[in-house]
Each structure stands twice: as structure tokens, then as C-alpha cells.
Amino acid sequence: MTHTELHAFLDGRVVIFEGGMGTMLQEAVPGSHALELLNVDHADEVLGIHRAYVPLADVICTNTFGGTSIKLGAVGLSERVKELNAAGVRLAKQAARDGVLVAGDMGPTGRLVEPLGDLSFWDAYDSFRAQAEVLAAGGVDFILIETMSDLREAKAALLAAREATGLPVMITMTFDETFVTPTGTDPATAANVLASMGAFAVGANCSTGPERMVEVVGRMAQVTGAPILVQPNAGMPELVDGRTVFRLGPDEFVSHAEKLVTVGAGLVGGCCGTGPAHIELLRERLRGVRPVSRDVPPALRLSSRMRTVEIGKNLPFAVVGERINPTNREDLTQEVLEGRTEIIVNDARAQYVSGAHVLDVNIGVPGVDEAPMMTRAAVALENSIAAPLSIDSMNPAAFEGALAALAGKPLLNSVTGAPDKLDQVLPLAARFGAGVVCLAMDETGIKASAEDRISILRRMVDAADRHGVPREHLIADCLTLAVSAEQERVPETLRAVELARTELGLPTILGVSNVSHGLPDRGVLNASFLAMAMARGLDAAIMNPMDESMMATLRASSVLTLRDRDSAGYIREHMKRRKKRKSEPEPRAQDGIETRIERAVIDGNVDGIEAMVDDALAEGLEARAINDGVLIPALEEIGRRFEKRDCFLPQMMLAAETVERAFAKLKPLFPKGEEASARATVVVATVEGDVHDIGKNILASMLENHGYRVVDLGKNVPAERIVDVARDEGAGVVALSALMTTTVGQMPVVIGKLRQAGLKCLVMVGGAVVTKRFAASIGADGYAKDAAGAVTMVNELLQK
């Protein structure tokens, strides 16, 4: 099915998707560890569920959610990708009738993609691509990628499915009760990144019940005109007498259906816990309801993993921080040559705190291998700072590396109108959905008149269209020239800014500080030029946000150009600075080494921590004191912030890596034998039948950084093996994980066998479907919602 045909299918009506497949199959065939295997071994049960949905839904989905080679490989089925996925398509198509579409269903791999885990982006891409090819060959109408929790893995899946099949691709993420994914992505950011990459539809599934999904859909609808798909659970799962129960019946489930459509959803179905009765009533409730017409204002929307910034007419002015640039900076030049990122991240943080909305990254140093260094810098920044990035380079390889490495939607800077440059960069922008800074110059240089610069920009817009880059992804740089050398060209730049908006409909950006080059009192000229450019319609500036005079001019000009309605931002900033002046402490000596190390852990300063540890040792601090008195409390603080959602998984993992670096330096200095006996032994395992180990792996890493001796048994571990290892290793705590509703029943089995063996170790349980009530009911000593909470629980258990 083509994109046009699918749009025609959707036109003017709410399209109904099926309900839960996985939970129905788990009830029909208890104990199954790989639902895709049922396409062969229990085909009649799969076919029966499809046929139950066909009279009720416009779309049914293949039973291939875990059909990647990576996910199937976790249960020894990696060689059966083609067989199991092809069988899944055949069954769905056998059940479907005219007017019912078949979606090729794809889910996450179950592993974390770098830098959060050890799975490379391209390995994930290859696994998704192989599955998508089989689904397309079987004849699905489109691809549905669902239940993604990591934006970078979602990008790999989308890219693979799009490029392997040419079919429309829909993709949905899963969000928690605070409206973010486990890795910190909000609904607007997910929608912006995935729609920019060419997703036919975006949305949310699983997650929570329909009531909280209303907010998720509403936020997505504000940033994209793409269709929005929503498939909520029948509430959150609860474990009752060892069975998983979803409390929402059909009546309560559909009570929010019309509201979901009102806020922007045009495709509605169900996920875990829903069945034919839910979908039948959903169809009845939405009969005759039409999707709302959404008019999303055009803007250039850039995203990090955690935040989206909008640039355009009548929107708040955007500051692009310019300080990550080695020009005339020996310290930064040397750091880039050494492959380090400490100064880069510190400069980025200072600019972000001072008001930068986007961070420009330029690491062009003679002699550096720019592509891998740009990737390293971009990843370090995205994991540390919430601001989207501008990748500033003339090297297409540097662009490509950063685009594949980032979870968000960056801006590609320094792209000229030279045809060869456009042919190199625009395909990358189209492939990864990036924004592009269009420099108003070509192979002949910078034109004198505004009209000639606009002519170049017009050719660039046409070239972008040919390469599949939407106009909304472009921003025009009409080029700031030094007034000391070419005074008459500055008014032409200002005129070009105005023409770019009125004639081309493009937002505009300038590097404002170039105007003062070669003259004294540069700040005065820069600030005056910024105010003049904003009066002509400038939307963004590459500037130094730590220059208070420039920021003051920006705030004042935003009021005078109506970008700051009712002067709200101006007043808010005034009050903030006034409050800061009143509360500023007395000048103090430089922070001590312990404080610097603690801050380095919380900030994730991987490259700088070893030197700080050396400084601490040189000052006479003992290795054990540094570890127990500084590193572990800092890691506990990042855990508390994670629990309060003041930071997310990327920041927590970066802090853990920082501690690992420090601990590796300190470990050889511990008194003999102390490194192994400092804290208790913890055995961690995912219970038998469950192949999910993301949370367990994070817990193991964090426990090691807290000084515990960790014995990681992996996933799908039989109860007998857990008991044997706990006895042989003298475990103080056994930490059990289960993600599936069908495998949590193994937890009481393990606890019972540990007690029967007479072992005194304490048992902690956790996982997506595990609750505190269930933990108590099976005799567990403790329960934790996530890895950070699990570390706290281990500490508390052992103190008792």
C-alpha cells in the first residue's frame, strides 16, 4: 500500500485498530516464552484471535511483535526470523477480509542501544531491517512499530523499516505516568523526531490507561500534522492470586475515546488487557465521529532526546550558543586533539544555564579526525544537556556520524548552495529528518545584493524539495559580514533577512558577532546589530549567551518586536535576576576537591573524573574515603534525582560510568582483600522464562559502583541455579527481575526454594508488572520500582 492509498483509507473517519494480541495469546497458551513461535506451533489459536477482531476493526496486526533476530535470539530462535514472521503474516492475511488492513507488527529488541547499552545503532538497524523485509514480502499493507521506550532505538527501527520496504510506517512510543519515556523523552519530542524522519503516523501505546493518554496525544498534536495513533492498556496491570488483571472493562475503557479524538487522535485501538469486547464498544462509541482538523503552525522544530525547540515567525527568539568552537581557544583545541569532551560539556552547560536554546558544536581542528570526534562530542552533549544541537561542519562524514549517534533532531550548519555540497548533505538531512542551515552563498562566494542571496536560497529550497527535505526543516542564514571591511553590505544582510521570510517563508538565523570583527567595543556593535536584525524579522542568532549585554538586548527587542507577549519573559527574567542578587552568598574560596568530584559524578564528567581523583589522592585523601565518602553519596544523589524525575536514564548511566572510571583508579589502592569484602554480595537474575534484562543490567552496574560484589546470572535463570549460586557465593541479597506477566509466577518459586534450602539471604523483586503488594504477598523482603530505587532498597535491607 502506498502512502497516498493509506491517506485515502484514513480520510474523513476514525480508523479502529485491534486490541491486545499478546495478553490474549498468553491466556490462550499459558507458559509460552516466545509468542511468535505460536504462529507455527499454535496457529489455530493465533488465527482465532485475528478472526475475533476482524469484524470489529479496520486494522489487525501480525503476531510478530518480538520478531527481530535479536529478540528471538534471546530464546534461541534467531535462525527462524523468516519462518516465524512469514507465518505471522500468512495467518493475519488469512483472517482479514476486504476493507481490513494488515499491519506488520514490530517491537523493541529488548536491549539498550548505545550509549545506554551495548547494542550499536547499526546492529539494531540490521535486525529491524531483516524483519521488515520478511513482513513486506508477505504482503502487509504497512509497518507498525510499537511500544518503543528509547527514542534512538525507535529511530533505528523506523529508518530500517522505511528503507527496507518503501511502505508507510507508523510508530508508537510508551510513556509513564509523568508523560515521559524511561529515557526521558516527552510526547512532543518523540512526535517531532519521528515525524521528521518520515513516519506516516506517530503515537502512543501500552503505557497507561486511556485517561492519561489524552494528555500524550494532545502534546503530540501540537507539533505535527501527521496522523496520531493511540492504543492504551485496559488500565495498569495488577497481580491478583498470581494472575495478571487489567481492571478497565469495555465501558470504562471507551469513556475517554471521544476525548482522544477531540485532542488529535485519528487512529484508535487497544493494547494489553483489551479484547474484542473493548474494541466492539470502541467502534460503536466512535461511529460517525470524525477526526479533528489540525492546523499546526509551520516552524523549524529541533529536538534533543528530552526537549524540543521551535524557531519561526511570532515564536520566542532562539539563542544558538556559539562557544563550542576551537577558533582562538588553545584549551579547547588541545582537548579536541586528545579526543576528550570535558571542556565541551562544561561550556555547553554554562551556555544552557545562561539561556541558550540550541548549542552549536564546531570541533574543526587541523589534524583531528573530525567525524568520530564530532560523534563523540555530540553524544556527550546529548547525554548531559537538554538542549538540541547544531552540528557545525563542512564535512559530510561528520554530519552522518552525528546523525546516527543522536536520539534527537539536530541542525546541520554551514551548508552552502554549491550543488556538490547540496547533493552530499541534503540526502543525509532527508534520511535522518534533520534541520538544515542554508547559507546564502554558493561556489562563487557571497553575493553583494539581498536579491542575489535570496536567489541562492531559492535554489537551495528547490534542491531540498527534490531530495525530500521539507521546507519546515530549513532555516536561512543571510550571512553577517564585517562592517569594518564591507560596510555597505550590512544593510543588504538585513534586507535579505526580511525577504527570506516574505518571499521564501523561511525562518532566519545570523551569526551576529561577525559584524564587529576588526573594530573596538565589539559588544556595542553586536548588540545594536542584533536589535536591528530582530526588527527586520530575525528568528535566531548564533551568539554568546553568557554576554549579559547581548542577552539584555535580546530580551528588550523581544518585547518591542512582539515575540514576548505582555512582556512576560522580560518581567520574569528581571524578577529572577533580582532574586538572585538578593540571595547571592558571600564570595568563597574555590570548592574543595570532594565537592568537585561529587559535581563531576552528578554532571557525568567522564573525561575529567580521573584527574580529580589524582588531585584528591595528592591532597592526602585515602582511596576508601573517596569511594565511600564521595563517589557513593554522589551516585545515591543521582538516584534520588532519577526517582523524582529530575534526571533520566541517560544521565544516571553517565554518572555510573563516571564512577566506574574513578573506581578503576581507586581499586588498586584499597588495602589487600578490602576491595572484595567492603560490602555484601548481591546475586541478580531475571527469572526463568523471561528474556528481558535491561533493568537488571542497569541494577548490576549501579550496585557494583556502590561497592557491592555482584554476581549477575543473566536472564531466563532456573530457580535451582539461583539457589545454588546464592549458597555458593554467600549472597546477602538476591535481586529478582521479571518484566512479563507470565513469568512473575517464578518469583515465589525462587523464594520458596531459597527458604527450603535454609538460606538467610534477603530477597528483593522488581520489574514492570511487579507491585509492592505482590512483593509482600509472595514473601519478598523488598520491592523496587526501578534500578535507582533497587540500590536504595539493597542498602536498607542490609542495614536491617
PDB file of C-alpha atoms in Angstrom, residues 447-654:
ATOM      1  CA  LYS A 447      26.681  37.934  -3.304  1.00  0.00           C
ATOM      2  CA  ALA A 448      26.510  41.661  -2.689  1.00  0.00           C
ATOM      3  CA  SER A 449      22.787  42.258  -3.040  1.00  0.00           C
ATOM      4  CA  ALA A 450      19.945  40.882  -0.973  1.00  0.00           C
ATOM      5  CA  GLU A 451      18.164  39.762  -4.128  1.00  0.00           C
ATOM      6  CA  ASP A 452      21.119  37.658  -5.268  1.00  0.00           C
ATOM      7  CA  ARG A 453      21.354  35.993  -1.858  1.00  0.00           C
ATOM      8  CA  ILE A 454      17.636  35.225  -1.953  1.00  0.00           C
ATOM      9  CA  SER A 455      18.119  33.714  -5.419  1.00  0.00           C
ATOM     10  CA  ILE A 456      20.675  31.289  -3.976  1.00  0.00           C
ATOM     11  CA  LEU A 457      18.368  30.424  -1.103  1.00  0.00           C
ATOM     12  CA  ARG A 458      15.527  29.788  -3.541  1.00  0.00           C
ATOM     13  CA  ARG A 459      17.698  27.287  -5.432  1.00  0.00           C
ATOM     14  CA  MET A 460      18.521  25.619  -2.124  1.00  0.00           C
ATOM     15  CA  VAL A 461      14.819  25.315  -1.240  1.00  0.00           C
ATOM     16  CA  ASP A 462      14.166  23.711  -4.651  1.00  0.00           C
ATOM     17  CA  ALA A 463      17.080  21.321  -4.162  1.00  0.00           C
ATOM     18  CA  ALA A 464      15.790  20.401  -0.700  1.00  0.00           C
ATOM     19  CA  ASP A 465      12.387  19.621  -2.178  1.00  0.00           C
ATOM     20  CA  ARG A 466      13.959  17.329  -4.795  1.00  0.00           C
ATOM     21  CA  HIS A 467      15.842  15.462  -2.083  1.00  0.00           C
ATOM     22  CA  GLY A 468      12.772  15.101   0.142  1.00  0.00           C
ATOM     23  CA  VAL A 469      13.677  17.702   2.771  1.00  0.00           C
ATOM     24  CA  PRO A 470      10.540  19.691   3.746  1.00  0.00           C
ATOM     25  CA  ARG A 471      10.699  23.474   3.786  1.00  0.00           C
ATOM     26  CA  GLU A 472       9.839  23.347   7.501  1.00  0.00           C
ATOM     27  CA  HIS A 473      13.263  21.775   8.107  1.00  0.00           C
ATOM     28  CA  LEU A 474      15.166  24.730   6.641  1.00  0.00           C
ATOM     29  CA  ILE A 475      16.430  27.980   8.136  1.00  0.00           C
ATOM     30  CA  ALA A 476      18.136  30.734   6.135  1.00  0.00           C
ATOM     31  CA  ASP A 477      21.449  32.328   7.098  1.00  0.00           C
ATOM     32  CA  CYS A 478      21.713  35.539   5.082  1.00  0.00           C
ATOM     33  CA  LEU A 479      25.316  35.943   6.270  1.00  0.00           C
ATOM     34  CA  THR A 480      26.726  38.600   8.559  1.00  0.00           C
ATOM     35  CA  LEU A 481      29.720  40.423   7.125  1.00  0.00           C
ATOM     36  CA  ALA A 482      32.242  42.555   8.995  1.00  0.00           C
ATOM     37  CA  VAL A 483      31.124  46.164   8.910  1.00  0.00           C
ATOM     38  CA  SER A 484      34.769  47.259   9.136  1.00  0.00           C
ATOM     39  CA  ALA A 485      35.520  45.782   5.724  1.00  0.00           C
ATOM     40  CA  GLU A 486      32.219  45.847   3.823  1.00  0.00           C
ATOM     41  CA  GLN A 487      30.039  48.430   5.469  1.00  0.00           C
ATOM     42  CA  GLU A 488      27.578  48.752   2.597  1.00  0.00           C
ATOM     43  CA  ARG A 489      26.770  45.021   2.702  1.00  0.00           C
ATOM     44  CA  VAL A 490      25.384  45.049   6.223  1.00  0.00           C
ATOM     45  CA  PRO A 491      22.113  46.768   5.203  1.00  0.00           C
ATOM     46  CA  GLU A 492      21.824  44.162   2.438  1.00  0.00           C
ATOM     47  CA  THR A 493      22.024  41.400   5.016  1.00  0.00           C
ATOM     48  CA  LEU A 494      19.197  42.996   6.963  1.00  0.00           C
ATOM     49  CA  ARG A 495      17.141  43.356   3.807  1.00  0.00           C
ATOM     50  CA  ALA A 496      17.801  39.720   2.924  1.00  0.00           C
ATOM     51  CA  VAL A 497      16.528  38.664   6.349  1.00  0.00           C
ATOM     52  CA  GLU A 498      13.240  40.376   5.604  1.00  0.00           C
ATOM     53  CA  LEU A 499      12.999  38.940   2.085  1.00  0.00           C
ATOM     54  CA  ALA A 500      13.759  35.386   3.231  1.00  0.00           C
ATOM     55  CA  ARG A 501      10.610  35.469   5.311  1.00  0.00           C
ATOM     56  CA  THR A 502       8.311  37.349   2.916  1.00  0.00           C
ATOM     57  CA  GLU A 503       9.397  35.682  -0.349  1.00  0.00           C
ATOM     58  CA  LEU A 504      10.525  32.235   0.760  1.00  0.00           C
ATOM     59  CA  GLY A 505       8.657  31.717   4.015  1.00  0.00           C
ATOM     60  CA  LEU A 506      11.839  30.640   5.784  1.00  0.00           C
ATOM     61  CA  PRO A 507      12.861  31.392   9.358  1.00  0.00           C
ATOM     62  CA  THR A 508      16.219  33.173   9.597  1.00  0.00           C
ATOM     63  CA  ILE A 509      19.406  32.957  11.627  1.00  0.00           C
ATOM     64  CA  LEU A 510      22.609  35.034  11.753  1.00  0.00           C
ATOM     65  CA  GLY A 511      25.973  34.788  13.431  1.00  0.00           C
ATOM     66  CA  VAL A 512      25.696  38.302  14.823  1.00  0.00           C
ATOM     67  CA  SER A 513      29.199  38.750  16.297  1.00  0.00           C
ATOM     68  CA  ASN A 514      30.804  38.631  12.847  1.00  0.00           C
ATOM     69  CA  VAL A 515      29.559  42.166  12.249  1.00  0.00           C
ATOM     70  CA  SER A 516      32.049  43.745  14.690  1.00  0.00           C
ATOM     71  CA  HIS A 517      35.193  41.948  13.596  1.00  0.00           C
ATOM     72  CA  GLY A 518      38.175  44.316  13.492  1.00  0.00           C
ATOM     73  CA  LEU A 519      36.575  47.138  15.492  1.00  0.00           C
ATOM     74  CA  PRO A 520      36.796  48.204  19.164  1.00  0.00           C
ATOM     75  CA  ASP A 521      33.944  47.891  21.656  1.00  0.00           C
ATOM     76  CA  ARG A 522      32.575  44.950  19.742  1.00  0.00           C
ATOM     77  CA  GLY A 523      29.798  44.294  22.221  1.00  0.00           C
ATOM     78  CA  VAL A 524      28.087  47.595  21.414  1.00  0.00           C
ATOM     79  CA  LEU A 525      28.067  46.858  17.691  1.00  0.00           C
ATOM     80  CA  ASN A 526      26.917  43.280  18.204  1.00  0.00           C
ATOM     81  CA  ALA A 527      24.023  44.306  20.424  1.00  0.00           C
ATOM     82  CA  SER A 528      22.926  47.098  18.072  1.00  0.00           C
ATOM     83  CA  PHE A 529      23.071  44.798  15.055  1.00  0.00           C
ATOM     84  CA  LEU A 530      21.045  42.141  16.892  1.00  0.00           C
ATOM     85  CA  ALA A 531      18.305  44.655  17.710  1.00  0.00           C
ATOM     86  CA  MET A 532      18.192  45.885  14.100  1.00  0.00           C
ATOM     87  CA  ALA A 533      18.044  42.333  12.729  1.00  0.00           C
ATOM     88  CA  MET A 534      15.251  41.354  15.105  1.00  0.00           C
ATOM     89  CA  ALA A 535      13.286  44.381  13.932  1.00  0.00           C
ATOM     90  CA  ARG A 536      13.575  43.022  10.376  1.00  0.00           C
ATOM     91  CA  GLY A 537      12.311  39.593  11.402  1.00  0.00           C
ATOM     92  CA  LEU A 538      15.348  37.607  12.547  1.00  0.00           C
ATOM     93  CA  ASP A 539      14.248  34.430  14.371  1.00  0.00           C
ATOM     94  CA  ALA A 540      17.506  33.090  15.824  1.00  0.00           C
ATOM     95  CA  ALA A 541      21.104  34.135  16.429  1.00  0.00           C
ATOM     96  CA  ILE A 542      24.353  32.282  16.862  1.00  0.00           C
ATOM     97  CA  MET A 543      25.766  34.239  19.778  1.00  0.00           C
ATOM     98  CA  ASN A 544      27.338  34.088  23.209  1.00  0.00           C
ATOM     99  CA  PRO A 545      24.541  33.646  25.772  1.00  0.00           C
ATOM    100  CA  MET A 546      26.990  34.418  28.576  1.00  0.00           C
ATOM    101  CA  ASP A 547      27.302  38.014  27.314  1.00  0.00           C
ATOM    102  CA  GLU A 548      24.755  39.748  29.528  1.00  0.00           C
ATOM    103  CA  SER A 549      24.588  42.885  27.365  1.00  0.00           C
ATOM    104  CA  MET A 550      23.617  40.760  24.347  1.00  0.00           C
ATOM    105  CA  MET A 551      21.018  38.855  26.346  1.00  0.00           C
ATOM    106  CA  ALA A 552      19.615  42.103  27.742  1.00  0.00           C
ATOM    107  CA  THR A 553      19.274  43.473  24.208  1.00  0.00           C
ATOM    108  CA  LEU A 554      17.586  40.263  23.127  1.00  0.00           C
ATOM    109  CA  ARG A 555      15.050  40.436  25.951  1.00  0.00           C
ATOM    110  CA  ALA A 556      14.245  44.079  25.252  1.00  0.00           C
ATOM    111  CA  SER A 557      13.989  43.516  21.497  1.00  0.00           C
ATOM    112  CA  SER A 558      11.720  40.532  22.051  1.00  0.00           C
ATOM    113  CA  VAL A 559       9.279  42.824  23.839  1.00  0.00           C
ATOM    114  CA  LEU A 560       9.472  45.503  21.156  1.00  0.00           C
ATOM    115  CA  THR A 561       9.053  43.044  18.254  1.00  0.00           C
ATOM    116  CA  LEU A 562       6.048  41.305  19.894  1.00  0.00           C
ATOM    117  CA  ARG A 563       7.883  37.994  20.396  1.00  0.00           C
ATOM    118  CA  ASP A 564       7.481  38.378  24.147  1.00  0.00           C
ATOM    119  CA  ARG A 565       3.737  38.888  24.568  1.00  0.00           C
ATOM    120  CA  ASP A 566       2.708  41.044  27.515  1.00  0.00           C
ATOM    121  CA  SER A 567       6.439  41.358  28.365  1.00  0.00           C
ATOM    122  CA  ALA A 568       6.049  38.159  30.384  1.00  0.00           C
ATOM    123  CA  GLY A 569       9.549  36.854  29.691  1.00  0.00           C
ATOM    124  CA  TYR A 570      11.145  40.239  30.254  1.00  0.00           C
ATOM    125  CA  ILE A 571       9.478  40.619  33.640  1.00  0.00           C
ATOM    126  CA  ARG A 572      10.199  37.016  34.623  1.00  0.00           C
ATOM    127  CA  GLU A 573      13.901  37.414  33.859  1.00  0.00           C
ATOM    128  CA  HIS A 574      14.032  40.718  35.751  1.00  0.00           C
ATOM    129  CA  MET A 575      12.496  39.103  38.834  1.00  0.00           C
ATOM    130  CA  LYS A 576      14.830  36.115  38.577  1.00  0.00           C
ATOM    131  CA  ARG A 577      17.939  38.313  38.412  1.00  0.00           C
ATOM    132  CA  ARG A 578      16.636  40.476  41.257  1.00  0.00           C
ATOM    133  CA  LYS A 579      16.041  37.421  43.420  1.00  0.00           C
ATOM    134  CA  LYS A 580      19.469  36.078  42.539  1.00  0.00           C
ATOM    135  CA  ARG A 581      21.187  39.318  43.568  1.00  0.00           C
ATOM    136  CA  LYS A 582      19.444  39.240  46.954  1.00  0.00           C
ATOM    137  CA  SER A 583      20.339  35.608  47.607  1.00  0.00           C
ATOM    138  CA  GLU A 584      23.913  35.604  46.327  1.00  0.00           C
ATOM    139  CA  PRO A 585      26.222  34.271  49.052  1.00  0.00           C
ATOM    140  CA  GLU A 586      29.380  35.934  50.173  1.00  0.00           C
ATOM    141  CA  PRO A 587      32.395  35.264  47.930  1.00  0.00           C
ATOM    142  CA  ARG A 588      34.038  31.998  48.947  1.00  0.00           C
ATOM    143  CA  ALA A 589      37.183  30.073  48.226  1.00  0.00           C
ATOM    144  CA  GLN A 590      37.208  27.615  45.357  1.00  0.00           C
ATOM    145  CA  ASP A 591      35.232  24.450  46.055  1.00  0.00           C
ATOM    146  CA  GLY A 592      37.201  21.650  47.666  1.00  0.00           C
ATOM    147  CA  ILE A 593      38.153  18.510  45.778  1.00  0.00           C
ATOM    148  CA  GLU A 594      35.364  16.426  47.352  1.00  0.00           C
ATOM    149  CA  THR A 595      32.733  18.883  46.103  1.00  0.00           C
ATOM    150  CA  ARG A 596      34.296  18.921  42.638  1.00  0.00           C
ATOM    151  CA  ILE A 597      34.267  15.118  42.458  1.00  0.00           C
ATOM    152  CA  GLU A 598      30.657  14.969  43.621  1.00  0.00           C
ATOM    153  CA  ARG A 599      29.653  17.513  40.984  1.00  0.00           C
ATOM    154  CA  ALA A 600      31.608  15.586  38.332  1.00  0.00           C
ATOM    155  CA  VAL A 601      29.618  12.432  39.096  1.00  0.00           C
ATOM    156  CA  ILE A 602      26.268  14.212  39.024  1.00  0.00           C
ATOM    157  CA  ASP A 603      27.208  16.026  35.795  1.00  0.00           C
ATOM    158  CA  GLY A 604      28.590  12.850  34.220  1.00  0.00           C
ATOM    159  CA  ASN A 605      32.081  14.286  33.687  1.00  0.00           C
ATOM    160  CA  VAL A 606      33.631  11.047  32.430  1.00  0.00           C
ATOM    161  CA  ASP A 607      36.704  12.664  30.909  1.00  0.00           C
ATOM    162  CA  GLY A 608      37.543  14.822  33.922  1.00  0.00           C
ATOM    163  CA  ILE A 609      36.982  12.468  36.846  1.00  0.00           C
ATOM    164  CA  GLU A 610      40.343  10.664  36.754  1.00  0.00           C
ATOM    165  CA  ALA A 611      42.326  13.883  37.072  1.00  0.00           C
ATOM    166  CA  MET A 612      40.146  14.908  40.012  1.00  0.00           C
ATOM    167  CA  VAL A 613      40.777  11.569  41.723  1.00  0.00           C
ATOM    168  CA  ASP A 614      44.511  12.119  41.231  1.00  0.00           C
ATOM    169  CA  ASP A 615      44.162  15.566  42.820  1.00  0.00           C
ATOM    170  CA  ALA A 616      42.273  14.082  45.771  1.00  0.00           C
ATOM    171  CA  LEU A 617      44.936  11.443  46.321  1.00  0.00           C
ATOM    172  CA  ALA A 618      47.662  14.063  46.049  1.00  0.00           C
ATOM    173  CA  GLU A 619      45.910  16.046  48.796  1.00  0.00           C
ATOM    174  CA  GLY A 620      46.150  13.021  51.073  1.00  0.00           C
ATOM    175  CA  LEU A 621      42.657  11.548  50.848  1.00  0.00           C
ATOM    176  CA  GLU A 622      42.549   7.755  51.120  1.00  0.00           C
ATOM    177  CA  ALA A 623      41.067   5.634  48.329  1.00  0.00           C
ATOM    178  CA  ARG A 624      38.362   4.133  50.544  1.00  0.00           C
ATOM    179  CA  ALA A 625      37.380   7.570  51.845  1.00  0.00           C
ATOM    180  CA  ILE A 626      36.996   8.903  48.311  1.00  0.00           C
ATOM    181  CA  ASN A 627      34.884   5.928  47.264  1.00  0.00           C
ATOM    182  CA  ASP A 628      32.660   5.641  50.330  1.00  0.00           C
ATOM    183  CA  GLY A 629      32.549   9.300  51.309  1.00  0.00           C
ATOM    184  CA  VAL A 630      32.254  10.990  47.906  1.00  0.00           C
ATOM    185  CA  LEU A 631      31.550   8.670  44.974  1.00  0.00           C
ATOM    186  CA  ILE A 632      28.829   6.555  46.534  1.00  0.00           C
ATOM    187  CA  PRO A 633      26.905   9.528  48.057  1.00  0.00           C
ATOM    188  CA  ALA A 634      27.070  11.287  44.678  1.00  0.00           C
ATOM    189  CA  LEU A 635      25.674   8.214  42.947  1.00  0.00           C
ATOM    190  CA  GLU A 636      22.931   7.993  45.562  1.00  0.00           C
ATOM    191  CA  GLU A 637      22.076  11.642  44.893  1.00  0.00           C
ATOM    192  CA  ILE A 638      21.712  10.981  41.152  1.00  0.00           C
ATOM    193  CA  GLY A 639      19.480   8.040  42.092  1.00  0.00           C
ATOM    194  CA  ARG A 640      17.260  10.327  44.175  1.00  0.00           C
ATOM    195  CA  ARG A 641      17.037  12.772  41.277  1.00  0.00           C
ATOM    196  CA  PHE A 642      16.098   9.915  38.966  1.00  0.00           C
ATOM    197  CA  GLU A 643      13.310   8.824  41.305  1.00  0.00           C
ATOM    198  CA  LYS A 644      11.949  12.401  41.352  1.00  0.00           C
ATOM    199  CA  ARG A 645      12.305  12.631  37.523  1.00  0.00           C
ATOM    200  CA  ASP A 646      14.802  15.471  37.852  1.00  0.00           C
ATOM    201  CA  CYS A 647      17.033  13.387  35.585  1.00  0.00           C
ATOM    202  CA  PHE A 648      16.568  10.314  33.419  1.00  0.00           C
ATOM    203  CA  LEU A 649      18.261   7.094  32.399  1.00  0.00           C
ATOM    204  CA  PRO A 650      20.940   8.691  30.160  1.00  0.00           C
ATOM    205  CA  GLN A 651      22.129  10.945  32.996  1.00  0.00           C
ATOM    206  CA  MET A 652      22.046   8.104  35.508  1.00  0.00           C
ATOM    207  CA  MET A 653      24.067   5.834  33.199  1.00  0.00           C
ATOM    208  CA  LEU A 654      26.577   8.613  32.568  1.00  0.00           C
TER     209      LEU A 654
END
